[in-house]
């Protein structure tokens, strides 16, 4: 017991030393009382899709805002070194007197045919406020993709064996967006990197998602079950219950054959008396 008592003063001394003030600490410069809180608007889309048949879409604006309309103000804009070569950006963004909104101009070369182009921008000014929680920050990261469509041939093993075609936007970097999956009016995203395959729905989608011990479930459900029409809305058969099991081990893609599958935790068509579990949604990528 005695040796532990003797150690106590030493431990206390070390603790006090660790808590002592750092003589080199310098507090951050306070913001001016009239700081204009210049920042990128939260309305800016992180993904911009351009049409290769219309190069005017290769040029677009990002919105920048401030908390006042008084006075003219120019703010430098810097582009990070890891921005994809070819992306050009305004050197400055200028607010005119009377305006609280200004624009940063972004462009890619008219000769571009593939993507994606990635960019990262920073507003460099003492008129930004790094401490406030605003709808957008003083930095912005974006991706520019050039519109290209690919086709997927799809079927549900043992259930809907007559194959149908789904059209998807090739966003580049292995990402494919179905803007109207099975004519449902809802979006779905496939991301394929080698043999790695993942399924997501956009962040603003009302489709119900639920995490489970064996993976994430994507229910084709908002306020009610959403019908899917693989053969078109005029066909006799449609899907009225559809749940994707988006978990590890429940989906696979073979890059050599371009064949992939994922498990459906449950599915039911209008012609079935009961739903079935654990069937496979199969597809091939037909670029």
Coordinates of C-alpha atoms in Angstrom, one line a residue:
X1 CA 0.0 0.0 0.0
X2 CA 2.8 2.4 0.9
X3 CA 4.4 2.4 -2.6
X4 CA 1.0 3.4 -4.2
X5 CA 0.7 6.3 -1.7
X6 CA 4.2 7.5 -2.7
X7 CA 3.3 7.5 -6.4
X8 CA 0.2 9.7 -5.9
X9 CA 2.2 13.1 -5.7
X10 CA 4.0 12.2 -8.9
X11 CA 0.8 11.3 -10.8
X12 CA -0.8 14.6 -9.6
X13 CA 2.2 16.5 -10.8
X14 CA 2.0 14.9 -14.2
X15 CA -1.7 15.6 -14.4
X16 CA -1.3 19.3 -13.5
X17 CA 1.5 19.6 -16.1
X18 CA -0.7 18.1 -18.8
X19 CA -3.5 20.6 -17.9
X20 CA -1.3 23.6 -17.8
X21 CA -1.9 26.4 -20.3
X22 CA 0.0 26.4 -23.6
X23 CA 2.0 29.6 -23.8
X24 CA 2.0 29.3 -27.6
X25 CA -1.8 29.2 -27.9
X26 CA -3.2 32.0 -30.0
X27 CA -6.9 32.6 -30.0
X28 CA -8.6 32.8 -33.4
X29 CA -9.1 36.3 -34.8
X30 CA -12.6 37.4 -34.0
X31 CA -14.9 38.1 -36.9
X32 CA -16.0 41.6 -37.7
X33 CA -19.4 42.5 -36.3
X34 CA -20.6 43.2 -39.9
X35 CA -19.2 40.0 -41.3
X36 CA -21.2 39.3 -44.5
X37 CA -21.2 35.5 -44.1
X38 CA -20.4 34.8 -47.7
X39 CA -21.0 31.1 -48.5
X40 CA -22.2 28.7 -51.2
X41 CA -25.9 28.3 -51.3
X42 CA -27.3 25.0 -50.1
X43 CA -29.3 24.9 -53.3
X44 CA -26.3 24.0 -55.4
X45 CA -26.3 20.5 -56.8
X46 CA -23.3 18.4 -56.1
X47 CA -23.8 16.5 -59.3
X48 CA -24.2 18.3 -62.6
X49 CA -25.2 16.2 -65.7
X50 CA -24.2 17.6 -69.1
X51 CA -25.6 16.7 -72.5
X52 CA -22.9 15.7 -75.0
X53 CA -25.2 16.9 -77.8
X54 CA -25.5 20.4 -76.3
X55 CA -22.2 21.8 -75.2
X56 CA -23.9 24.9 -73.8
X57 CA -24.7 22.6 -70.8
X58 CA -20.9 22.3 -70.2
X59 CA -21.1 25.7 -68.6
X60 CA -23.1 26.5 -65.5
X61 CA -23.3 28.7 -62.4
X62 CA -22.9 28.0 -58.7
X63 CA -24.9 30.3 -56.4
X64 CA -23.1 32.3 -53.7
X65 CA -25.0 34.3 -51.1
X66 CA -24.3 36.8 -48.3
X67 CA -26.4 38.3 -45.4
X68 CA -26.6 41.8 -46.7
X69 CA -27.2 43.7 -49.9
X70 CA -25.1 46.7 -49.1
X71 CA -22.0 47.6 -51.1
X72 CA -20.1 45.9 -53.9
X73 CA -17.9 43.0 -52.8
X74 CA -15.5 40.7 -54.7
X75 CA -14.4 37.5 -53.1
X76 CA -11.5 35.3 -54.5
X77 CA -12.3 31.7 -55.4
X78 CA -9.6 29.1 -55.3
X79 CA -9.6 25.7 -57.0
X80 CA -8.0 22.7 -55.2
X81 CA -5.1 20.9 -56.8
X82 CA -7.0 17.7 -57.1
X83 CA -9.6 19.2 -59.3
X84 CA -9.9 17.3 -62.6
X85 CA -7.8 19.0 -65.3
X86 CA -10.0 20.9 -67.7
X87 CA -12.4 22.3 -65.2
X88 CA -12.3 26.1 -65.3
X89 CA -13.8 28.3 -62.6
X90 CA -14.2 32.1 -62.0
X91 CA -11.2 33.6 -60.1
X92 CA -13.6 35.8 -58.2
X93 CA -17.3 36.1 -57.4
X94 CA -18.7 39.6 -57.3
X95 CA -21.7 40.9 -55.5
X96 CA -23.1 44.1 -56.9
X97 CA -24.4 46.8 -54.6
X98 CA -28.0 45.9 -53.8
X99 CA -27.6 42.2 -54.4
X100 CA -27.2 39.4 -51.9
X101 CA -26.7 36.7 -54.6
X102 CA -23.8 36.3 -57.0
X103 CA -22.5 33.4 -59.2
X104 CA -19.3 31.4 -59.7
X105 CA -19.0 30.3 -63.3
X106 CA -17.9 26.7 -63.9
X107 CA -17.1 25.0 -67.3
X108 CA -15.5 22.0 -68.9
X109 CA -14.0 21.9 -72.4
X110 CA -16.4 21.7 -75.3
X111 CA -14.4 18.8 -76.6
X112 CA -15.1 16.6 -73.5
X113 CA -17.0 13.4 -74.3
X114 CA -16.5 11.4 -71.0
X115 CA -16.4 12.1 -67.4
X116 CA -16.5 12.5 -64.5
X117 CA -14.9 15.8 -63.8
X118 CA -14.5 16.6 -60.1
X119 CA -13.8 20.0 -58.5
X120 CA -13.3 21.5 -55.1
X121 CA -13.7 25.3 -54.5
X122 CA -13.0 27.6 -51.6
X123 CA -14.1 31.2 -51.0
X124 CA -11.1 33.0 -49.6
X125 CA -12.2 36.1 -47.7
X126 CA -12.5 37.5 -44.2
X127 CA -16.2 37.9 -45.1
X128 CA -16.8 34.2 -44.7
X129 CA -17.9 32.8 -41.3
X130 CA -16.4 29.4 -40.6
X131 CA -18.2 29.2 -37.2
X132 CA -21.8 29.6 -38.3
X133 CA -24.1 26.8 -39.3
X134 CA -25.3 28.0 -42.7
X135 CA -27.2 26.2 -45.4
X136 CA -23.9 25.9 -47.4
X137 CA -20.3 26.3 -46.5
X138 CA -17.4 28.4 -47.8
X139 CA -16.1 25.3 -49.6
X140 CA -17.9 23.3 -52.2
X141 CA -17.2 19.9 -53.8
X142 CA -18.9 18.9 -57.0
X143 CA -18.9 16.4 -59.8
X144 CA -19.7 17.0 -63.5
X145 CA -20.9 14.0 -65.6
X146 CA -21.6 13.9 -69.3
X147 CA -24.9 12.3 -70.2
X148 CA -24.5 8.8 -71.6
X149 CA -27.1 6.1 -71.6
X150 CA -26.5 2.4 -71.1
X151 CA -28.9 -0.5 -71.0
X152 CA -29.4 -3.2 -68.5
X153 CA -31.2 -6.5 -69.4
X154 CA -33.1 -7.6 -66.3
X155 CA -35.2 -10.5 -65.0
X156 CA -36.3 -12.0 -61.7
X157 CA -35.1 -15.6 -61.5
X158 CA -37.9 -18.1 -61.4
X159 CA -40.6 -15.3 -61.2
X160 CA -40.4 -12.9 -64.1
X161 CA -38.2 -14.8 -66.6
X162 CA -39.2 -12.8 -69.7
X163 CA -36.4 -10.3 -69.8
X164 CA -36.9 -6.5 -70.1
X165 CA -34.6 -3.6 -70.6
X166 CA -33.8 -0.8 -68.2
X167 CA -32.1 2.4 -69.4
X168 CA -29.7 4.1 -67.1
X169 CA -27.6 7.3 -67.1
X170 CA -23.9 6.4 -67.0
X171 CA -22.6 9.0 -64.5
X172 CA -19.0 7.8 -64.8
X173 CA -16.8 6.2 -62.2
X174 CA -19.0 3.1 -62.2
X175 CA -22.2 4.9 -61.2
X176 CA -25.5 4.3 -63.1
X177 CA -28.7 6.2 -62.3
X178 CA -32.1 4.7 -63.2
X179 CA -34.3 7.8 -63.4
X180 CA -37.5 5.8 -63.8
X181 CA -36.8 2.3 -62.4
X182 CA -39.3 -0.2 -63.9
X183 CA -41.5 2.7 -64.9
X184 CA -42.2 3.5 -61.2
X185 CA -41.4 7.2 -61.3
X186 CA -38.6 6.6 -58.7
X187 CA -34.8 6.7 -59.0
X188 CA -32.3 3.9 -58.2
X189 CA -28.5 3.9 -58.3
X190 CA -26.1 1.1 -59.1
X191 CA -22.5 1.6 -58.2
X192 CA -20.1 -1.0 -59.7
X193 CA -16.3 -1.0 -59.0
X194 CA -14.7 -4.2 -60.2
X195 CA -16.7 -7.0 -58.5
X196 CA -17.9 -4.6 -55.8
X197 CA -21.6 -3.7 -56.3
X198 CA -23.9 -1.5 -54.3
X199 CA -27.4 -0.2 -54.6
X200 CA -28.6 3.2 -53.3
X201 CA -31.6 5.5 -53.6
X202 CA -31.1 9.3 -53.8
X203 CA -31.1 11.2 -50.5
X204 CA -34.4 12.9 -51.3
X205 CA -36.2 9.7 -52.2
X206 CA -39.3 8.9 -50.1
X207 CA -38.7 5.1 -50.4
X208 CA -38.5 3.4 -47.1
X209 CA -35.1 2.1 -45.9
X210 CA -34.4 0.0 -42.9
X211 CA -31.2 -1.3 -41.5
X212 CA -31.2 -4.9 -40.2
X213 CA -28.6 -7.3 -38.8
X214 CA -28.2 -8.9 -42.2
X215 CA -28.1 -5.7 -44.3
X216 CA -30.0 -2.6 -45.4
X217 CA -33.5 -3.1 -46.8
X218 CA -34.9 -0.9 -49.5
X219 CA -38.7 -1.1 -49.5
X220 CA -40.6 0.2 -52.6
X221 CA -42.8 2.1 -50.3
X222 CA -43.6 5.7 -49.5
X223 CA -47.0 6.4 -48.0
X224 CA -48.3 3.3 -49.7
X225 CA -46.8 0.4 -51.8
X226 CA -45.3 1.7 -55.1
X227 CA -46.1 -0.4 -58.2
X228 CA -43.3 -1.3 -60.6
X229 CA -44.0 -2.0 -64.3
X230 CA -41.1 -3.9 -65.8
X231 CA -43.1 -4.6 -69.0
X232 CA -44.7 -1.1 -69.2
X233 CA -47.8 0.3 -67.5
X234 CA -50.1 -1.3 -70.1
X235 CA -48.9 -4.8 -69.4
X236 CA -51.0 -7.3 -67.6
X237 CA -48.3 -8.1 -65.0
X238 CA -46.8 -5.6 -62.6
X239 CA -45.0 -5.8 -59.2
X240 CA -46.9 -4.5 -56.2
X241 CA -44.5 -5.6 -53.4
X242 CA -40.7 -5.2 -53.8
X243 CA -38.0 -5.2 -51.2
X244 CA -34.2 -5.2 -52.0
X245 CA -31.8 -6.8 -49.5
X246 CA -28.8 -4.6 -50.0
X247 CA -26.4 -6.3 -47.7
X248 CA -22.9 -7.8 -48.0
X249 CA -23.2 -11.3 -49.4
X250 CA -26.6 -10.7 -50.9
X251 CA -25.4 -9.1 -54.1
X252 CA -22.7 -9.8 -56.6
X253 CA -21.3 -8.6 -59.9
X254 CA -18.9 -10.4 -62.3
X255 CA -17.0 -7.8 -64.4
X256 CA -15.8 -10.5 -66.9
X257 CA -19.4 -11.4 -67.9
X258 CA -21.1 -8.2 -66.8
X259 CA -23.6 -10.3 -65.0
X260 CA -24.9 -9.3 -61.5
X261 CA -27.6 -10.1 -59.1
X262 CA -29.1 -9.0 -55.8
X263 CA -31.5 -10.6 -53.4
X264 CA -35.1 -9.6 -53.0
X265 CA -36.2 -10.1 -49.4
X266 CA -39.7 -10.2 -50.7
X267 CA -41.6 -9.6 -53.9
X268 CA -45.1 -10.1 -55.2
X269 CA -46.8 -9.5 -58.5
X270 CA -50.5 -8.7 -59.1
X271 CA -51.0 -12.2 -60.3
X272 CA -49.7 -13.9 -57.2
X273 CA -51.9 -14.8 -54.2
X274 CA -48.9 -14.5 -51.8
X275 CA -45.6 -12.8 -51.7
X276 CA -42.4 -14.9 -52.0
X277 CA -39.1 -14.4 -50.2
X278 CA -35.5 -14.8 -51.2
X279 CA -35.4 -14.7 -55.0
X280 CA -32.8 -13.1 -57.2
X281 CA -33.1 -10.0 -59.3
X282 CA -30.6 -10.6 -62.2
X283 CA -29.1 -8.3 -64.8
X284 CA -26.5 -7.8 -67.4
X285 CA -24.8 -4.5 -68.3
X286 CA -25.2 -4.0 -72.0
X287 CA -22.9 -1.0 -72.7

